[in-house]
XYZ file of C-alpha atoms in Angstrom:
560
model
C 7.803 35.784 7.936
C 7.792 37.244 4.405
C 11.297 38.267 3.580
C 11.065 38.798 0.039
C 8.864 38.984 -3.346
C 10.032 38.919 -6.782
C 7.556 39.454 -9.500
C 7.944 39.508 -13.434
C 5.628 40.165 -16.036
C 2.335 39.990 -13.791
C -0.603 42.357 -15.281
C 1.073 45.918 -15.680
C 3.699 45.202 -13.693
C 7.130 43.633 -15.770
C 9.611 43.695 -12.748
C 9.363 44.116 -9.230
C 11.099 42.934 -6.144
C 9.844 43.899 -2.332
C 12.112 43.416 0.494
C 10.153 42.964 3.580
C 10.417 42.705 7.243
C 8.930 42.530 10.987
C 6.376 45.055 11.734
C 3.366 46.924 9.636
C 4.240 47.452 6.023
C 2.006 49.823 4.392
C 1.706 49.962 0.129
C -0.114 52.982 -1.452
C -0.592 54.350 -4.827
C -3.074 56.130 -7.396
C -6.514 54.423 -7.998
C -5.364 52.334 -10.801
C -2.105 51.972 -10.368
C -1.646 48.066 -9.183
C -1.503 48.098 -5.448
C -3.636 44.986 -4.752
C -1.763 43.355 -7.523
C 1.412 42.699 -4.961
C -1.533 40.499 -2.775
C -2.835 39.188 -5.614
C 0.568 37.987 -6.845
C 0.508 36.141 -3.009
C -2.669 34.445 -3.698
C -1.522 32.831 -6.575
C 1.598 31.567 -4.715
C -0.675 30.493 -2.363
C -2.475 27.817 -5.147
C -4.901 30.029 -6.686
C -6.400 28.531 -9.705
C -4.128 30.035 -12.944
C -5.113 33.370 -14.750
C -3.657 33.325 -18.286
C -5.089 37.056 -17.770
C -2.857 37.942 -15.401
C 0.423 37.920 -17.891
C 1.229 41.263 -18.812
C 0.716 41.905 -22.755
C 3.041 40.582 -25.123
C 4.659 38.096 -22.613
C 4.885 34.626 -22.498
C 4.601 33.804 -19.108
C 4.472 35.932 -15.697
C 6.966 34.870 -12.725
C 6.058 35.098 -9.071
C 8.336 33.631 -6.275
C 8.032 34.559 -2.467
C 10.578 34.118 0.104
C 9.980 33.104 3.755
C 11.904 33.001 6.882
C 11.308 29.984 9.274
C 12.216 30.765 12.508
C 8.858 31.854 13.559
C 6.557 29.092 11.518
C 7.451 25.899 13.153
C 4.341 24.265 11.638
C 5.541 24.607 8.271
C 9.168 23.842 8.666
C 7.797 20.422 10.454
C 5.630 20.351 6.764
C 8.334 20.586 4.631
C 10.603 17.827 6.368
C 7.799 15.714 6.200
C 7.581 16.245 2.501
C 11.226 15.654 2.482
C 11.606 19.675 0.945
C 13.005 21.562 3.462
C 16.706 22.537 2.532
C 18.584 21.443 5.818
C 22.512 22.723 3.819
C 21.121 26.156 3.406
C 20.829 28.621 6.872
C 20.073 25.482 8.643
C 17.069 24.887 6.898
C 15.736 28.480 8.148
C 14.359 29.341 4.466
C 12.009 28.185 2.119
C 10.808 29.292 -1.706
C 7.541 29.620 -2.947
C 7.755 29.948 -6.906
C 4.963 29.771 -9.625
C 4.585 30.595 -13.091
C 1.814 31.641 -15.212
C 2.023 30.921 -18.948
C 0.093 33.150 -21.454
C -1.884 29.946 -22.616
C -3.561 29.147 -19.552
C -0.928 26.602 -17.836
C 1.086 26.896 -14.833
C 4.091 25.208 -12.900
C 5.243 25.422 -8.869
C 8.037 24.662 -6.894
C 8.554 24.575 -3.395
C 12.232 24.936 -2.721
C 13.336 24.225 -5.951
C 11.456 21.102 -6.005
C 7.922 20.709 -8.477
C 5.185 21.084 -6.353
C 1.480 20.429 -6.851
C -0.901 23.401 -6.173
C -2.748 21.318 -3.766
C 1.056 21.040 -1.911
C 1.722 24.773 -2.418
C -2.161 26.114 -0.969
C -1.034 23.601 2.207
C 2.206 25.285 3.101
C 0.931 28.718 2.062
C -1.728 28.109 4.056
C 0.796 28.098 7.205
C 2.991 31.236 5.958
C 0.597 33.468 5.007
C -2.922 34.586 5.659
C -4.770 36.979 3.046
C -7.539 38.877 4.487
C -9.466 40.859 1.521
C -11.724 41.706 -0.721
C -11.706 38.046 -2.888
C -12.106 34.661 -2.767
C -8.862 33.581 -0.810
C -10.144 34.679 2.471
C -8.066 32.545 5.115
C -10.983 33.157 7.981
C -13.910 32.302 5.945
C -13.186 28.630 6.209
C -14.766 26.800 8.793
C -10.967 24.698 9.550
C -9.521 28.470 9.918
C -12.021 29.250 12.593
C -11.730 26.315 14.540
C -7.801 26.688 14.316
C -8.120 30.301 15.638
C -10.262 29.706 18.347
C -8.518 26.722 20.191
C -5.319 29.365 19.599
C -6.816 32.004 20.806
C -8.074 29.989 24.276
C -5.084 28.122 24.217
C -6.726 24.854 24.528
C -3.748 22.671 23.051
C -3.811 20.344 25.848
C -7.607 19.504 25.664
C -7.116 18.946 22.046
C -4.317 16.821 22.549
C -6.321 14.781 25.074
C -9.700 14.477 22.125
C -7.290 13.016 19.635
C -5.825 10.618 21.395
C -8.770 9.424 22.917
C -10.521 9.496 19.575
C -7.165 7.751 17.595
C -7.492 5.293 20.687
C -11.261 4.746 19.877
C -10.669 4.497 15.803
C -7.888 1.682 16.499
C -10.653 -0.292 18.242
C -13.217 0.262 15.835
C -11.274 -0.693 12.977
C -10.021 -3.813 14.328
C -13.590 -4.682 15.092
C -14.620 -4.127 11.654
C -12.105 -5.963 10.543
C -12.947 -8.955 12.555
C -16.666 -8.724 11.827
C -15.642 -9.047 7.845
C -14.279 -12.733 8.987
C -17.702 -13.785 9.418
C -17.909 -17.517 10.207
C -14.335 -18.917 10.676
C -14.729 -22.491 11.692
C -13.962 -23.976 8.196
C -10.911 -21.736 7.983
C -9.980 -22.970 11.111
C -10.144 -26.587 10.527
C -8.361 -25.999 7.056
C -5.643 -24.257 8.669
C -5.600 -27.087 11.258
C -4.687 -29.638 8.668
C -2.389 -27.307 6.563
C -0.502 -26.626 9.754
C -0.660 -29.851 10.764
C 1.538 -31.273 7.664
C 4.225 -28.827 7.860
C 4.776 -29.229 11.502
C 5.619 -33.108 11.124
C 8.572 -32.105 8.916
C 12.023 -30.493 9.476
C 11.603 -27.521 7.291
C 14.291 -25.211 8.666
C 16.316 -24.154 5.756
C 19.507 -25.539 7.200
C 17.287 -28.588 8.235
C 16.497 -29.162 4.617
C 19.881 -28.258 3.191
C 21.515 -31.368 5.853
C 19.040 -33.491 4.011
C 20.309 -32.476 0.555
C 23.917 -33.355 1.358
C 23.301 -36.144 3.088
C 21.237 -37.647 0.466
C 23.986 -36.407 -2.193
C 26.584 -38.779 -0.348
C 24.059 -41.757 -0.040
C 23.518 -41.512 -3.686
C 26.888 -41.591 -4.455
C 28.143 -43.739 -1.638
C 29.612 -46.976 -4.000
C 31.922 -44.159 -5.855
C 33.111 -42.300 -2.819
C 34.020 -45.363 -1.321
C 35.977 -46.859 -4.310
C 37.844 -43.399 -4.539
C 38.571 -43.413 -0.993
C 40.262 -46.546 -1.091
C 42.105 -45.907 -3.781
C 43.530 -42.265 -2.580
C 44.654 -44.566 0.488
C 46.050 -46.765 -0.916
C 48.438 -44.386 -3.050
C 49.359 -42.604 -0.418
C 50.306 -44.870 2.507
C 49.038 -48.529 1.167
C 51.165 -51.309 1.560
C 50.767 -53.050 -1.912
C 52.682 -50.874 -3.803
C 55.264 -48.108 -2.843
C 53.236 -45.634 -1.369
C 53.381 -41.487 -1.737
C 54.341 -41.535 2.056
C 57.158 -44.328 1.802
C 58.721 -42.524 -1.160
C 58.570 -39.385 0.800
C 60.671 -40.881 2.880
C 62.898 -42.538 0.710
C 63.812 -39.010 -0.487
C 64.415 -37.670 2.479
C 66.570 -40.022 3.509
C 68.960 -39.618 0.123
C 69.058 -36.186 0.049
C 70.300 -36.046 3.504
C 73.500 -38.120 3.154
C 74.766 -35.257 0.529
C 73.469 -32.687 2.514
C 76.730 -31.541 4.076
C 77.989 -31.518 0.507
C 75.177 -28.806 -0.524
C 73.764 -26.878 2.193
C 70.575 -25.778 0.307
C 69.092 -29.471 0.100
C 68.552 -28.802 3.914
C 66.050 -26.011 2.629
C 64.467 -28.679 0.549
C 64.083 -31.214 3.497
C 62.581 -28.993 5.529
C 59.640 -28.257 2.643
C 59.478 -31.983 2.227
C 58.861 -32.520 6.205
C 56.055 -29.789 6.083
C 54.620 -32.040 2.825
C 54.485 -35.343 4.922
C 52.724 -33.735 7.527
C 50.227 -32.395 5.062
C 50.234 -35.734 3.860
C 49.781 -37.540 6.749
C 46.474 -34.790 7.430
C 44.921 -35.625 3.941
C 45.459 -39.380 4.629
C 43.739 -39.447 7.947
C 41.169 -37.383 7.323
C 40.729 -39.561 3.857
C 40.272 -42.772 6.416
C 37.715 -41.180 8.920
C 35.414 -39.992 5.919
C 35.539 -43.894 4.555
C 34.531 -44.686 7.930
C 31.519 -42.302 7.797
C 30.363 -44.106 4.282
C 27.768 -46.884 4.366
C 25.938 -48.872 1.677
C 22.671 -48.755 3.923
C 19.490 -49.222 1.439
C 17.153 -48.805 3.988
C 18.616 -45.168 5.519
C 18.941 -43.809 1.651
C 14.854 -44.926 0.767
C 14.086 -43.108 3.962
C 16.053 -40.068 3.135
C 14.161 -40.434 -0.480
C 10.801 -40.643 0.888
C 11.538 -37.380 3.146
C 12.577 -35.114 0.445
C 10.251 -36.159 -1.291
C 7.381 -35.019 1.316
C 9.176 -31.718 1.334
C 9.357 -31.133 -2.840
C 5.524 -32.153 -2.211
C 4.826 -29.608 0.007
C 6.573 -26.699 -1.371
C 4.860 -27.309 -4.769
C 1.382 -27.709 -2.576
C 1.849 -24.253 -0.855
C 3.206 -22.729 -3.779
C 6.533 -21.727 -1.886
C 10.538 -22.684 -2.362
C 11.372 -25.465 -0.075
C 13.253 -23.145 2.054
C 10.061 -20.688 2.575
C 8.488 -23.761 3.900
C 8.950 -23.027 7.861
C 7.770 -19.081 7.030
C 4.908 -20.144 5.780
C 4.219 -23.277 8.351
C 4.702 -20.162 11.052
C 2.674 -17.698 8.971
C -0.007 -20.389 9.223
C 0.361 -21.085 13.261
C -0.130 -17.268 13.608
C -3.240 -16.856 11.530
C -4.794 -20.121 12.992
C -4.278 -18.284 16.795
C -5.511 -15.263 15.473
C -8.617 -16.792 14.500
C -9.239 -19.332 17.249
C -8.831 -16.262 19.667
C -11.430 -13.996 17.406
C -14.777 -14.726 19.272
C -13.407 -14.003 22.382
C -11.530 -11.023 21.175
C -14.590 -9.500 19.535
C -16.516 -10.253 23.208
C -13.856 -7.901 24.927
C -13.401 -5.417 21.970
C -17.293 -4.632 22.544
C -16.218 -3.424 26.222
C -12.739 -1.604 25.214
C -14.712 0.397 22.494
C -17.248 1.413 25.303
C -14.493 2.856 27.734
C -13.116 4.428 24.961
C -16.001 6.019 24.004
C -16.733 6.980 26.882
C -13.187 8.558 27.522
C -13.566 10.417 24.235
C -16.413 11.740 25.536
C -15.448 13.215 28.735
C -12.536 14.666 27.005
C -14.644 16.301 24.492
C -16.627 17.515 26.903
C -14.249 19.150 28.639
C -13.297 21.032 25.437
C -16.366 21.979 24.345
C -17.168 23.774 27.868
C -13.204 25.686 26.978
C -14.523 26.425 23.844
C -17.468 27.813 24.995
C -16.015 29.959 27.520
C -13.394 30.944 24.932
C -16.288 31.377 22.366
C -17.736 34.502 24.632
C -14.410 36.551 25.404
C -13.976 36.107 21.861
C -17.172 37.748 20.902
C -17.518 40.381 23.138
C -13.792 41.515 22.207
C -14.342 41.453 18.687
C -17.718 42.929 18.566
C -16.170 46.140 20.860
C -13.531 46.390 18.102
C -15.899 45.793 15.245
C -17.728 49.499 16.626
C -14.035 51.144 17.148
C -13.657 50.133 13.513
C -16.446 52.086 12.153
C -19.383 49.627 12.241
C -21.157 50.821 14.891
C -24.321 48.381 15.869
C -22.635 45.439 14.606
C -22.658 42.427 16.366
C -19.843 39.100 16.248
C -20.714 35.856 17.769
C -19.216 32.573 17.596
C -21.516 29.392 16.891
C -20.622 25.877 17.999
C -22.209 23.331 15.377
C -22.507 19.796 17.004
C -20.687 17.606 14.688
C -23.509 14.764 12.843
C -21.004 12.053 12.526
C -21.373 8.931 14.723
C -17.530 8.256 14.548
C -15.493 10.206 17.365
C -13.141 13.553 16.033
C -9.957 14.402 16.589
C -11.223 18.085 16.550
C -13.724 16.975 18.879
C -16.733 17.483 18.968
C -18.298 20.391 17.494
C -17.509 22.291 14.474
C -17.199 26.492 14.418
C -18.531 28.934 12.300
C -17.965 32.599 12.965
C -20.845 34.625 12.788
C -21.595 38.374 11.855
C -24.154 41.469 12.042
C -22.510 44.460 10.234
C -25.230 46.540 11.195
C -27.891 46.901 14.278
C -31.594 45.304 13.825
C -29.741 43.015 11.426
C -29.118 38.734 12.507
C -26.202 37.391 12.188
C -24.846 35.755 9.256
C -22.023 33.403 8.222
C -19.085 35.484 7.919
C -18.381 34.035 4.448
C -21.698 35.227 3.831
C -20.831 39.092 4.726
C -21.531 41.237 1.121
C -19.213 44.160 1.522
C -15.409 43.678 0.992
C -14.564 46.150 3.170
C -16.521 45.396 5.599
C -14.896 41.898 5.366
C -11.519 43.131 5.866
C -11.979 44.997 8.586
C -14.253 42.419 10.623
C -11.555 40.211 9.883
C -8.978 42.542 11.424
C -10.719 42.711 14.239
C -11.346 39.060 14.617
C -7.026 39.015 14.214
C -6.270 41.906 16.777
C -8.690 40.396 19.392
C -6.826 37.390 18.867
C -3.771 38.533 19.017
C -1.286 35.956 19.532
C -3.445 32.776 19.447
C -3.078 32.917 15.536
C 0.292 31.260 14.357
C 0.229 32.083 10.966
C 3.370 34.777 10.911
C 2.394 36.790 8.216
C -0.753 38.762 7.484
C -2.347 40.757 4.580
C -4.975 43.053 4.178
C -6.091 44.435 0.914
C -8.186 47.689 0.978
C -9.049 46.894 4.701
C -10.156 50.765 5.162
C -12.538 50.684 2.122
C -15.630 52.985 2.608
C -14.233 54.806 6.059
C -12.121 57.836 6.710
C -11.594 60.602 9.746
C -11.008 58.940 12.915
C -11.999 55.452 11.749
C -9.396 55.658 9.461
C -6.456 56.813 12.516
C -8.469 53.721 14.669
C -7.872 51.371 11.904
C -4.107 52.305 11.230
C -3.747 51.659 15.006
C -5.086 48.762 15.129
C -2.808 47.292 12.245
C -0.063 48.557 13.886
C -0.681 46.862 16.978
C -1.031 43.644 15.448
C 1.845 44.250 13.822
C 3.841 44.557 16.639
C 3.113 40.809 17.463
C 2.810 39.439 13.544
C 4.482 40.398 10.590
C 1.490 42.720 8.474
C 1.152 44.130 5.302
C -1.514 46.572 4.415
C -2.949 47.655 1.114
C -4.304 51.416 1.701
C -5.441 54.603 -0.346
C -5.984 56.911 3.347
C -3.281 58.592 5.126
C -3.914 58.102 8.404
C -3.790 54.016 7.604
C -0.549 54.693 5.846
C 0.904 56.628 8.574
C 1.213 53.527 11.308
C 3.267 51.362 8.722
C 6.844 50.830 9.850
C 8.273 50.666 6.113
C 6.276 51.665 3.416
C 5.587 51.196 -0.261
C 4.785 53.377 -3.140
C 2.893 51.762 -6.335
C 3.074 54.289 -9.088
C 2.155 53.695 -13.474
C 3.306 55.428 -16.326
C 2.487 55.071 -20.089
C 5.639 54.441 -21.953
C 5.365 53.410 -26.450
C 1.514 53.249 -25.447
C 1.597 50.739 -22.510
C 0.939 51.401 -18.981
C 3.259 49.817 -16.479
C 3.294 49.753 -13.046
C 6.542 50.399 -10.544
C 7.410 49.541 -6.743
C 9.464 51.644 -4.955
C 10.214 51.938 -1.283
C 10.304 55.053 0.328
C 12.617 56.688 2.560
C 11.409 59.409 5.545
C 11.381 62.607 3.038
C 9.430 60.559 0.364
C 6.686 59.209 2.956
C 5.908 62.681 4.212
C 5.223 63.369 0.186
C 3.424 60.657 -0.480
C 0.923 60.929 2.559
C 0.734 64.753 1.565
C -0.430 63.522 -1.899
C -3.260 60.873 0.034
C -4.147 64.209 1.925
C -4.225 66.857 -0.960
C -4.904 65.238 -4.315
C -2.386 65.888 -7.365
C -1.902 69.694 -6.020
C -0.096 69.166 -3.109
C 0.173 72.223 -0.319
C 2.077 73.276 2.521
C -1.108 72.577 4.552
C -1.144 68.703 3.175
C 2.918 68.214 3.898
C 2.093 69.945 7.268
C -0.495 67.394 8.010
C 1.482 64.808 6.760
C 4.132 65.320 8.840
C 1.723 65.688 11.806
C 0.276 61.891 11.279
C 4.059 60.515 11.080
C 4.713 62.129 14.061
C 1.932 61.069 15.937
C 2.427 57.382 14.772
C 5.583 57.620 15.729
């Protein structure tokens, strides 16, 4: 729901803010005086192309932000998470921004929640706030999408359409991987080539710890003579026979110190830090003698260990990979090579999956297309009874399912809509995008949204001039109307009669003055007293009488 509207330096208007809520809002004013200017301002938050036109004289740029309420637009909260804008810290995420500004030499900038924004980005999430229903060319129901949308909403065929697209997703998934197996072509020299590639790697131990055994193992081979020589020599200093060793000197110091000892307590402190040393010593010196043990001078075992890393340095530089990529790619290659040995027979059973699943697309789109159908009619008749309340009497509404051309199955299934109107009798139907009259537009398209009532969930709603060319009873019909839808969506009206005026639930006043030669135009909302004037002044011109306030009072009354 629009909750708010903040506008600066936009045609004759230099500062403006709207506070709106639930219901019908009504905004009036003189001929002239910039009351389609506030939906205008909308449509260019909603991605209309930039107007440098539209910035007020002597200006730089024009401002135009728009704030919306969530709670009631799940669709576009979901949108904004998924474009990773939606401000979850502030009211729960239960807000969003729409801002845009309009430079006086032709360029423009948007944000969506603070965040730059494309206008392709800002038309999308507009596009699920706000629908504009008027007399120009962002006319929500004229496109073809819009229709479609409304229609399924309106019959409340969300689980048929489920059904089509995943039947149809199920049916693409096939097709692609058939297409992508048909691209293969002949794969019997790949196959043998992957055959021998594979076939090399899998008679080595590539495993990365495999490999990095190997390394150290040929390390110590290599260096066997000098590991053995320092061995033997670290034994023999430290418990060798030869010569006094580090062990028997340990020892020998021990054994001294301890005949003073009860002459100097603290060399017990010392003994007991020599005992822990001859224990480490006695761990380094064993450990020193099974690691001699382990060495060998064995030609034979170091050539082989040679020849082996050797294959592997071969085969990493052949594959173009680090020798520890080596058993990636050696299983990249066993997966490919099943792959393509199981393609023929794949592709034979594909043909038969894509079948079922056409055929399952099928049914299910049948089964929409006879709800849409059905749907279609109630929609048609309802409209077209409205259509006459509204003033077009004769006119005719129909709804026209296109069969789609494409070969490859729809998630939308499988016809297209297009909404179809006569405005007059003896006249066919045309495309509604087609219809001439602006006000004729906005109305059919108000009756399109009050026979639909509540399949549409787009919360907010705007009609410019929707009661152009009517007045009397049509007028009072009209009014009704918008107020009933806006007892169900939020609405906002642009009207110059009364009796339109009269159903709002808050209303708006757009009023201009010349000041130092300029004409500017003000928003104000009014209060009881000042609606009862300003309907008098729709009913009596500039001289307003105690028959106009009497009337006036009379149609807020009977609203109420």
């Amino acid at each position: 729901m629009l909750t708010q509207l903040a506008i600066k330096d936009f045609a004759v208007v230099r500062s403006a803010e709207l506070e709106f809520g639930p219901g019908l809002t009504v905004i009036s004013g003189e001929t002239g005086a910039g009351k389609s200017l506030l939906v205008d301002a909308l449509g260019f938050l909603s991605g209309l192309r930039a107007d440098s036109g539209m910035v007020r004289h002597g200006a730089e740029r024009a401002e135009l932000s728009a704030r919306f309420a969530l709670a009631d637009a799940a669709p576009a909260r979901d949108w904004l998470r998924e474009q990773d804008m939606l401000d979850e810290d502030r009211d729960d995420g239960d807000e969003c921004q729409l801002r845009r500004t309009l430079r006086a030499d032709g360029g423009s900038k948007a944000w969506i929640n603070g965040r730059p924004a494309t206008l392709a980005q800002l038309a999308e999430l507009a596009g699920l706030l706000v629908e504009i229903h008027g007399q120009h060319e962002h006319q929500a129901l004229l496109s073809k999408t819009s229709q479609l949308a409304l229609l399924d909403g309106y019959g409340g065929h969300d689980d048929a359409l489920a059904a089509v697209a995943a039947a149809a997703a199920r049916w693409n998934t096939l097709l692609r991987e058939r297409e992508a197996l048909s691209k293969q072509g002949d794969v019997s020299e790949r196959i043998a080539y992957l055959e021998h590639q594979a076939g090399e790697l899998q008679r080595e131990a590539l495993e990365p710890d495999a490999i990095a055994e190997l390394g150290a193992s040929h390390r110590r081979h290599a260096h066997a003579a000098a590991l053995i020589a320092a061995c033997d020599a670290a034994f023999t200093r430290l418990a060798g026979d030869e010569a006094p060793s580090m062990t028997r000197q340990l020892q020998q110091t021990r054994a001294e110190l301890m005949r003073v000892v009860e002459h100097e307590p603290r060399l017990a402190d010392i003994d007991a830090l020599l005992d822990a040393a001859a224990i480490q010593l006695d761990e380094a010196t064993a450990l020193i003698e099974r690691i001699r043990e382990d060495l060998d001078l064995d030609p034979l075992q170091f050539e082989d260990m040679e020849q082996r890393l050797g294959r592997i340095h071969d085969l990493a530089r052949k594959h173009r990979v680090a020798p520890e990529r080596l058993a990636a790619h050696r299983d990249a290659l066993a997966a490919e090579l099943e792959s393509l040995r199981g393609a023929g027979e794949r592709v034979a059973r594909l043909d038969g999956e894509i079948e079922t699943a056409r055929q399952q697309w099928r049914a299910a789109a049948g089964k929409l297309t006879e709800a849409r159908t059905r749907t279609a009619g109630t929609l048609a008749s309802t409209t077209t009874s409205l259509i006459g309340e509204l003033g077009m009497g004769g006119g005719r509404f129909e709804v026209a399912l296109e069969p789609n051309a494409g070969e490859r199955p729809d998630a939308n299934g499988a016809e297209r809509v297009e909404f179809l109107v006569s405005a007059n009798a003896g006249q066919p139907p045309r495309p509604l995008r087609k219809v001439a009259s602006g006000g004729e537009l906005s109305r059919i398209s108000l009756a399109i949204e009050v026979a639909a009532l509540g399949g549409d969930l787009v919360p907010t709603m705007v009609f410019d001039e929707v009661d152009s060319g009517i007045g009397g009873a049509v007028a009072e019909i009209v009014g009704q109307k918008l107020r009933a839808l806006g007892e169900k969506r939020q609405a906002l009206c642009v009207t110059h009669l009364p009796q339109v005026a009269a159903q709002g639930h808050a209303h708006y006043r757009v009023s201009k003055a010349a000041s130092d030669g300029v004409t500017r135009s003000a928003v104000e909302r009014l209060d009881a007293k000042q609606r009862a004037e300003e309907l008098a002044r729709m009913l009596g011109g500039v001289e307003v009488s105690k028959e106009a306030r009497a009337a006036a009072k009379r149609l807020l009354s009977n609203a109420g």
